[in-house]
mmCIF file of C-alpha atoms in Angstrom:
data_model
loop_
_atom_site.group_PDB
_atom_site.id
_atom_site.type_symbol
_atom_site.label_atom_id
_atom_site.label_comp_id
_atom_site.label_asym_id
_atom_site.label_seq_id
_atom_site.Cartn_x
_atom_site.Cartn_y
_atom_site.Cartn_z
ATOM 1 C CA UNK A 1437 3.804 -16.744 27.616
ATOM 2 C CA UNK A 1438 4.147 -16.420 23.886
ATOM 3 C CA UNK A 1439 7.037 -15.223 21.656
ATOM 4 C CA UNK A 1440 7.004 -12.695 19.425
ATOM 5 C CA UNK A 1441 6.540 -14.107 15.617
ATOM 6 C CA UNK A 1442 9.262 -13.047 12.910
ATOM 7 C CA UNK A 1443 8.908 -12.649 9.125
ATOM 8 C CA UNK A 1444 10.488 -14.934 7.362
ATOM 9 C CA UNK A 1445 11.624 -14.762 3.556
ATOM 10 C CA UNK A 1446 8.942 -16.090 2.204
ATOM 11 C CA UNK A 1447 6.559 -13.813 3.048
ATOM 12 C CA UNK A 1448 4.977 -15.738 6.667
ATOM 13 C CA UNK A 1449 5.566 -15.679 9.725
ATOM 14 C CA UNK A 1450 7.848 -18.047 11.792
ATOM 15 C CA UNK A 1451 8.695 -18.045 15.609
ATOM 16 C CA UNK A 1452 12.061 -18.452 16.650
ATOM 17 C CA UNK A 1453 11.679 -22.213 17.141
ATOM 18 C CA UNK A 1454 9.798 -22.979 14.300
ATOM 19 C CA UNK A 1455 10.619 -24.533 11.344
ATOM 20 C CA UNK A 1456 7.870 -24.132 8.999
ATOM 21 C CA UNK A 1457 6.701 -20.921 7.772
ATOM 22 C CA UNK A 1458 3.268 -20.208 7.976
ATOM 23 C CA UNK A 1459 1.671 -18.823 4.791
ATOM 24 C CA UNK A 1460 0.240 -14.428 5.493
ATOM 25 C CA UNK A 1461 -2.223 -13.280 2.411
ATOM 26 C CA UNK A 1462 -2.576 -10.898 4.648
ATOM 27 C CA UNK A 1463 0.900 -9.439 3.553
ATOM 28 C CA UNK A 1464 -0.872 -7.931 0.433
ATOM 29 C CA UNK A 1465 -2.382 -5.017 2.362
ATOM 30 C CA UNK A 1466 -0.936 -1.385 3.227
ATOM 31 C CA UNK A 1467 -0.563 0.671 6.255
ATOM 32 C CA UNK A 1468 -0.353 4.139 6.900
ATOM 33 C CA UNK A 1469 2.604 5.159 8.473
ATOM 34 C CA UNK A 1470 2.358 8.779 10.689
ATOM 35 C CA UNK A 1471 5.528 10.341 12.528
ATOM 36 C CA UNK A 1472 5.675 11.136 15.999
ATOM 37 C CA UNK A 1473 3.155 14.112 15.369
ATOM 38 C CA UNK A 1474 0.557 11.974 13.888
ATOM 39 C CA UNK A 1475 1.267 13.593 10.597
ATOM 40 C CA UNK A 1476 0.885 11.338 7.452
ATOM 41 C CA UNK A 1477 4.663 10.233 5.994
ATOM 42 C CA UNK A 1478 4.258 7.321 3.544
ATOM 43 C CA UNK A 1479 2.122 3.729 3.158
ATOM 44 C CA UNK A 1480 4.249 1.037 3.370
ATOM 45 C CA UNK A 1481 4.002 -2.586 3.521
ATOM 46 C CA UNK A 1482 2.101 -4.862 5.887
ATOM 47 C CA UNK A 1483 5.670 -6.553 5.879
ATOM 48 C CA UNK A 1484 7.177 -3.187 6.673
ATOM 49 C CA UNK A 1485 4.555 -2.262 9.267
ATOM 50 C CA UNK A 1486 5.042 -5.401 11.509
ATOM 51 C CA UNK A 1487 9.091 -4.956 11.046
ATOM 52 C CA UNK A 1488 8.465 -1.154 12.797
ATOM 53 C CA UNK A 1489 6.179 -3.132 15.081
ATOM 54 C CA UNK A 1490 8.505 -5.299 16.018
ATOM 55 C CA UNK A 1491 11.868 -3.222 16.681
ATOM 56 C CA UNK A 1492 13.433 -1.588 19.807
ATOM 57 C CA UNK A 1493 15.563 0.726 20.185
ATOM 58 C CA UNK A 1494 18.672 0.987 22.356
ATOM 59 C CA UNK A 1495 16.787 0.972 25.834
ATOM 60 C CA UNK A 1496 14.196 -1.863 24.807
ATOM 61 C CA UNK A 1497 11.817 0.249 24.162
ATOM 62 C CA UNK A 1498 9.739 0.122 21.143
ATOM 63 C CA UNK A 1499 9.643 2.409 18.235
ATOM 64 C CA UNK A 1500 6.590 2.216 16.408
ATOM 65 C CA UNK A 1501 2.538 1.919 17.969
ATOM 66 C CA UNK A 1502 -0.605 0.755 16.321
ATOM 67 C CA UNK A 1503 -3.023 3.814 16.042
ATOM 68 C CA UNK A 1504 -6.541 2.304 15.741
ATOM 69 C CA UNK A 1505 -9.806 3.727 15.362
ATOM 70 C CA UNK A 1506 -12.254 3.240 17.617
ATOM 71 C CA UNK A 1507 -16.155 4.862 17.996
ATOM 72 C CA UNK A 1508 -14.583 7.838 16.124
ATOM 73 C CA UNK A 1509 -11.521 8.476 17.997
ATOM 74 C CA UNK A 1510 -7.671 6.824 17.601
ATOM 75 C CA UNK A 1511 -6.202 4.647 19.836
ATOM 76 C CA UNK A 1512 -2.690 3.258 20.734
ATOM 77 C CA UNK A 1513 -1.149 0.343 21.159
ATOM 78 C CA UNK A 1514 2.327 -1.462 21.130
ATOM 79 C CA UNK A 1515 2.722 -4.947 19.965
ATOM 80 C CA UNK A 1516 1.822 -6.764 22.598
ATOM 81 C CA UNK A 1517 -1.702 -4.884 23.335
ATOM 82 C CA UNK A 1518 -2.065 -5.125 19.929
ATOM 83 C CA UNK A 1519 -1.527 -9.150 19.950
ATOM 84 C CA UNK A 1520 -4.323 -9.109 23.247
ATOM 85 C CA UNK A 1521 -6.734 -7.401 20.890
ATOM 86 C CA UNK A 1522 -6.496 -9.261 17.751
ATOM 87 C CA UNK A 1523 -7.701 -12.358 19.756
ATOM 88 C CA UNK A 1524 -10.440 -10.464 20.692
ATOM 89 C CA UNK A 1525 -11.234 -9.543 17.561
ATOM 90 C CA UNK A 1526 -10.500 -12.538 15.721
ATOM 91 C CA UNK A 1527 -13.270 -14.321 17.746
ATOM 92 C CA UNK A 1528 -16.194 -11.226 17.237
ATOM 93 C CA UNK A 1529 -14.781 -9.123 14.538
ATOM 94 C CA UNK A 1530 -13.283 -11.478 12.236
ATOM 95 C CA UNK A 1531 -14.450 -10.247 8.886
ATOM 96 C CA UNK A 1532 -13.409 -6.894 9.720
ATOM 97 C CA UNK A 1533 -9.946 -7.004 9.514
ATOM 98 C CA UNK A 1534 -7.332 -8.901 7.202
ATOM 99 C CA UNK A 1535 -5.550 -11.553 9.031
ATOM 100 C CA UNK A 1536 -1.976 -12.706 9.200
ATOM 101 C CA UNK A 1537 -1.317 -16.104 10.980
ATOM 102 C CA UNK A 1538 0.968 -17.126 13.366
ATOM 103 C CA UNK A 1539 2.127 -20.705 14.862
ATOM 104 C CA UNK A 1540 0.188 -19.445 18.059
ATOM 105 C CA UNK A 1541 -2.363 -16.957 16.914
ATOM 106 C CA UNK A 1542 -3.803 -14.816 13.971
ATOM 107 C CA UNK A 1543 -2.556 -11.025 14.105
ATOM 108 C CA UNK A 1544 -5.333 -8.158 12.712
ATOM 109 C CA UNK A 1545 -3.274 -6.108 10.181
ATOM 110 C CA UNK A 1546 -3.293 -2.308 11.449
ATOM 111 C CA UNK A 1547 -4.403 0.404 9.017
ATOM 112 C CA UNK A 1548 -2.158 2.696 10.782
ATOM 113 C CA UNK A 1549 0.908 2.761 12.715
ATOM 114 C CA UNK A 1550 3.038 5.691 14.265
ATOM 115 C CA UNK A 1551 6.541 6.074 14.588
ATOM 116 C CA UNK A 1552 7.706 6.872 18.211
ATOM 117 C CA UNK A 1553 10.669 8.784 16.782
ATOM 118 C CA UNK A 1554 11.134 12.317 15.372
ATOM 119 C CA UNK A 1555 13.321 10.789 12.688
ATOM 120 C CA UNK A 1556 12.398 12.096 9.175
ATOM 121 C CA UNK A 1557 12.130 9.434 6.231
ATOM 122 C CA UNK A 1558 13.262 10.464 3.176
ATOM 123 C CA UNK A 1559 11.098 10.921 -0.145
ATOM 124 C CA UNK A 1560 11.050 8.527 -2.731
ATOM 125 C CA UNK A 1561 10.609 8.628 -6.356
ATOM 126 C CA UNK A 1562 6.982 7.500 -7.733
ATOM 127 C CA UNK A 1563 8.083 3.429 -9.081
ATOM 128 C CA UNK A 1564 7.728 3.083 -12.557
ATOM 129 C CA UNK A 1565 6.016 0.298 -12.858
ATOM 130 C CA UNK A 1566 2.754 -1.502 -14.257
ATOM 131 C CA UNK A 1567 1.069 -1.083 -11.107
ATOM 132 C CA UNK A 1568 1.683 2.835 -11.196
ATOM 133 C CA UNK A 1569 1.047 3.157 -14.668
ATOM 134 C CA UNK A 1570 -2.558 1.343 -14.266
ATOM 135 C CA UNK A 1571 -2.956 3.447 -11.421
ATOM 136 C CA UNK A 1572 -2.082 6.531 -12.935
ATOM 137 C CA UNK A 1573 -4.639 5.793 -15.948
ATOM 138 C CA UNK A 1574 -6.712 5.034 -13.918
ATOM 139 C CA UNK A 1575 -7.103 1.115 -16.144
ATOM 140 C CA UNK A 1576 -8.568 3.571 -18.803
ATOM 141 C CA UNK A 1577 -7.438 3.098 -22.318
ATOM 142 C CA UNK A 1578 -5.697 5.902 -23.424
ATOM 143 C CA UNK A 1579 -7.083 5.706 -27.280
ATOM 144 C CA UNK A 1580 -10.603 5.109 -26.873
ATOM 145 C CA UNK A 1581 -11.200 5.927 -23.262
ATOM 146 C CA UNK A 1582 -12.810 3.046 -21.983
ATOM 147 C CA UNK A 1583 -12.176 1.199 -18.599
ATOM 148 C CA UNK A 1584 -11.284 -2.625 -18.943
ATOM 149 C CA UNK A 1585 -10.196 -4.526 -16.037
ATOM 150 C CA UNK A 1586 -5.978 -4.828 -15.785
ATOM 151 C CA UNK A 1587 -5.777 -8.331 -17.014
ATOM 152 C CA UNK A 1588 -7.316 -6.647 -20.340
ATOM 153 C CA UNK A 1589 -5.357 -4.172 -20.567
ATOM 154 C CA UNK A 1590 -1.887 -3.770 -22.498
ATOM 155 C CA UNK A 1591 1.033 -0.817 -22.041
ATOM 156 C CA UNK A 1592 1.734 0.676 -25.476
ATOM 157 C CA UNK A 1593 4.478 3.148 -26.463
ATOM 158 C CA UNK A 1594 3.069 6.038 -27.724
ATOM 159 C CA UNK A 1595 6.391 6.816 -30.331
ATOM 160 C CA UNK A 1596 7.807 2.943 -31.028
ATOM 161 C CA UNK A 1597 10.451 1.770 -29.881
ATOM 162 C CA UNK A 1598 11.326 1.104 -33.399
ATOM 163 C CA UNK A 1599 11.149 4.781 -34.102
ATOM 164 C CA UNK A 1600 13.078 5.734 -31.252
ATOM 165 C CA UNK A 1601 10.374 5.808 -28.425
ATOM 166 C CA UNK A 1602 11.733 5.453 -24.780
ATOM 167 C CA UNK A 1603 10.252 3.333 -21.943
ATOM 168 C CA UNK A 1604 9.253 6.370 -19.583
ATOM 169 C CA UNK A 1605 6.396 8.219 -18.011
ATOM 170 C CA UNK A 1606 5.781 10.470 -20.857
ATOM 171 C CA UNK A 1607 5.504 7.665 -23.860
ATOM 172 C CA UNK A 1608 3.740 4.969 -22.143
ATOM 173 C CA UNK A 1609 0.251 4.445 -21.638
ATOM 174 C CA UNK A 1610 -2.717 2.179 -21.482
ATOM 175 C CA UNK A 1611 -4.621 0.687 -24.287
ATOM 176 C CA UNK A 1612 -6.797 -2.076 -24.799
ATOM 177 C CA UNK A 1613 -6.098 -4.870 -27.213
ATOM 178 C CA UNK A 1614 -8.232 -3.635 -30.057
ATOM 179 C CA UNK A 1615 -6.941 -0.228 -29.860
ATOM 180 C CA UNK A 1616 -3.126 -1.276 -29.523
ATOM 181 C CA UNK A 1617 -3.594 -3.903 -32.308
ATOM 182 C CA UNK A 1618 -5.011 -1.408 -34.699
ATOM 183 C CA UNK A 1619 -2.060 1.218 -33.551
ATOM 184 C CA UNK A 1620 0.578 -1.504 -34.492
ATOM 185 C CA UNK A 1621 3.885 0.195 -34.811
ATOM 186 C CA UNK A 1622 2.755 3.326 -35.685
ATOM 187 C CA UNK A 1623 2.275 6.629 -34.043
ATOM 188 C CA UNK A 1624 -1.157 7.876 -33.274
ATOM 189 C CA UNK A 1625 -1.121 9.948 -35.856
ATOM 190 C CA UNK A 1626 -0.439 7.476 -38.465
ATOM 191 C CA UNK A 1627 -2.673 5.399 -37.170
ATOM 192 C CA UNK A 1628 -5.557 7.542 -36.593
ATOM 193 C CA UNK A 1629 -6.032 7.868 -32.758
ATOM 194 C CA UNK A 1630 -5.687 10.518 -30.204
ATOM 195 C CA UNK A 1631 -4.339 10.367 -27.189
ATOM 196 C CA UNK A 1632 -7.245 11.147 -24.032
ATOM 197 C CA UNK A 1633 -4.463 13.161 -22.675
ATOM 198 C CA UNK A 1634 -0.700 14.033 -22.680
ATOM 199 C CA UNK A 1635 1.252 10.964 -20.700
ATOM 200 C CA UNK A 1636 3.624 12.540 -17.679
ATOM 201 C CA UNK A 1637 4.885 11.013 -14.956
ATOM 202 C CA UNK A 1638 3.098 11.664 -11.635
ATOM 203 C CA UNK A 1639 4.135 14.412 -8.758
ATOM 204 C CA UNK A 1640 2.424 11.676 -6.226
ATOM 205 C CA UNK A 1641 1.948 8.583 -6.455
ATOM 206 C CA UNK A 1642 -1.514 7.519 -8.158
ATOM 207 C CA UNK A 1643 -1.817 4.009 -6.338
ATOM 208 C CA UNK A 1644 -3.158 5.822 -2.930
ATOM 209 C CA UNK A 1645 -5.981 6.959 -4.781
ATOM 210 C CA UNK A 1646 -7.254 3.365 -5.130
ATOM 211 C CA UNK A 1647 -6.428 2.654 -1.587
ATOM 212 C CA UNK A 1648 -8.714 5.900 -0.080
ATOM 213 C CA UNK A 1649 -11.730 4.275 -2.008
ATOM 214 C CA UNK A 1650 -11.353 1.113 -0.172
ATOM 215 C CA UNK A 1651 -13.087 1.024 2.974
ATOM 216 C CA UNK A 1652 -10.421 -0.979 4.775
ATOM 217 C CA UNK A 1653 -8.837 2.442 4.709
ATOM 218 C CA UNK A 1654 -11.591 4.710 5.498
ATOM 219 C CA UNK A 1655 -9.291 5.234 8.584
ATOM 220 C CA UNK A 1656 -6.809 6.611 6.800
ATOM 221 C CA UNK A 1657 -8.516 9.960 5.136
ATOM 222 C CA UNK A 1658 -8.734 11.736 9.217
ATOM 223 C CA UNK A 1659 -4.518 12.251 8.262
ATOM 224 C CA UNK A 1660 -4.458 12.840 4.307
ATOM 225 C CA UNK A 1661 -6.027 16.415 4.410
ATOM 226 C CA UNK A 1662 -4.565 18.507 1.623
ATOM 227 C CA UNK A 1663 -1.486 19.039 3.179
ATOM 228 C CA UNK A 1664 -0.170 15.208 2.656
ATOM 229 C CA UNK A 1665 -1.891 14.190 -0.336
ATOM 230 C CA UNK A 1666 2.428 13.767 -1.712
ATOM 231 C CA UNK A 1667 2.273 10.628 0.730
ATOM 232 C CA UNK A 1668 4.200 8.710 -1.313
ATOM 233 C CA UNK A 1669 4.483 4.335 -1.333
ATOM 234 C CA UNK A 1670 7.050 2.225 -0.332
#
């Protein structure tokens, strides 16, 4: 018999007993959460995914399954299935998944789990925040419309601060060093550059376009037909 690992705070796993938490890179990852009709609600958290995973509800039973794809059809499982299968996989199929580790065993991160219930989440906001704004520019400067990697990239005001400018969707954007350097405090205008195009804050959230072009979440696209592209992280 095994017990069921927990969370902990610093982003492992622990088991009841334990004292040590056990380090889970595997954390970084998303999931695609679907309701009870398999229709496409949100992407959420590894952290998130495993806390759905985990729960019960008033008669023990739980409330969220693994939906995995297998030889081109979707399959369910609860936690512990899930748990049986990971060793499997961890011994044949180990580069195929990302991996979170336990004080017992290493757990496969699922691409996709389902809520059991027909409760409805509510919507949330696009985040303002670098990662968004990246996203949303897709790590193209704004100025001179090339693509630089993040860690070369800088978020400019379009109107300074100085002259007033706010920190919002609509007046921040990308730009590479050269470009903001040679902007300076100035508007675009003033300092001879045009914007590639207007800045506005996004109706859904840019981020899950990245995600759909890796193939860790090829799995994903059989639920994001037109109809849910407003999936929305969380």
């Amino acid at each position: 018999m095994w017990r069921r690992p927990i969370l902990s705070a610093e982003g492992g796993f622990v088991f009841a007993s334990a004292a040590v938490a056990i380090p889970a890179p595997g954390l970084s990852g998303q999931v695609l959460l679907l309701n009870a009709h398999y229709m496409a609600l949100c992407v959420v958290s590894v952290r998130r995914a495993f806390t759905l995973l985990f729960k019960q509800d008033d008669d023990f039973q739980p409330i969220a399954e693994v939906v995995h794809a297998e030889d081109g059809r979707y399959v369910s499982y609860d936690f512990n299935d899930w748990a049986e299968l990971s060793r499997y996989k961890r011994e044949f199929e180990p580069d195929n998944h990302d991996w979170i580790r336990t004080v017992r065993f290493d757990l496969a991160v699922p691409r996709i789990i389902r809520v059991l219930t027909f409760a409805k989440l509510p919507r949330q906001e696009v985040k303002f925040n670098r990662r968004n704004l990246f996203a949303r520019d897709r790590n193209m400067c704004q100025y001179c419309g090339r693509r630089f990697p993040t860690s070369e990239l800088t978020l400019d005001h379009v109107v300074p601060r100085s002259r007033g400018g706010c920190t919002s969707w609509g007046n921040i954007v990308c730009a590479c060093v050269k470009c903001n350097v040679r902007k300076g405090g100035r508007t675009p205008a003033e300092a001879h550059l045009k914007l590639t195009r207007p800045p506005v804050k996004p109706k859904r959230n840019p981020a899950l376009c990245i995600s759909l072009s890796d193939r860790r979440y090829s799995s994903w696209k059989q639920f994001l037909d037109a109809a849910y592209w407003d999936v929305e992280l969380k």
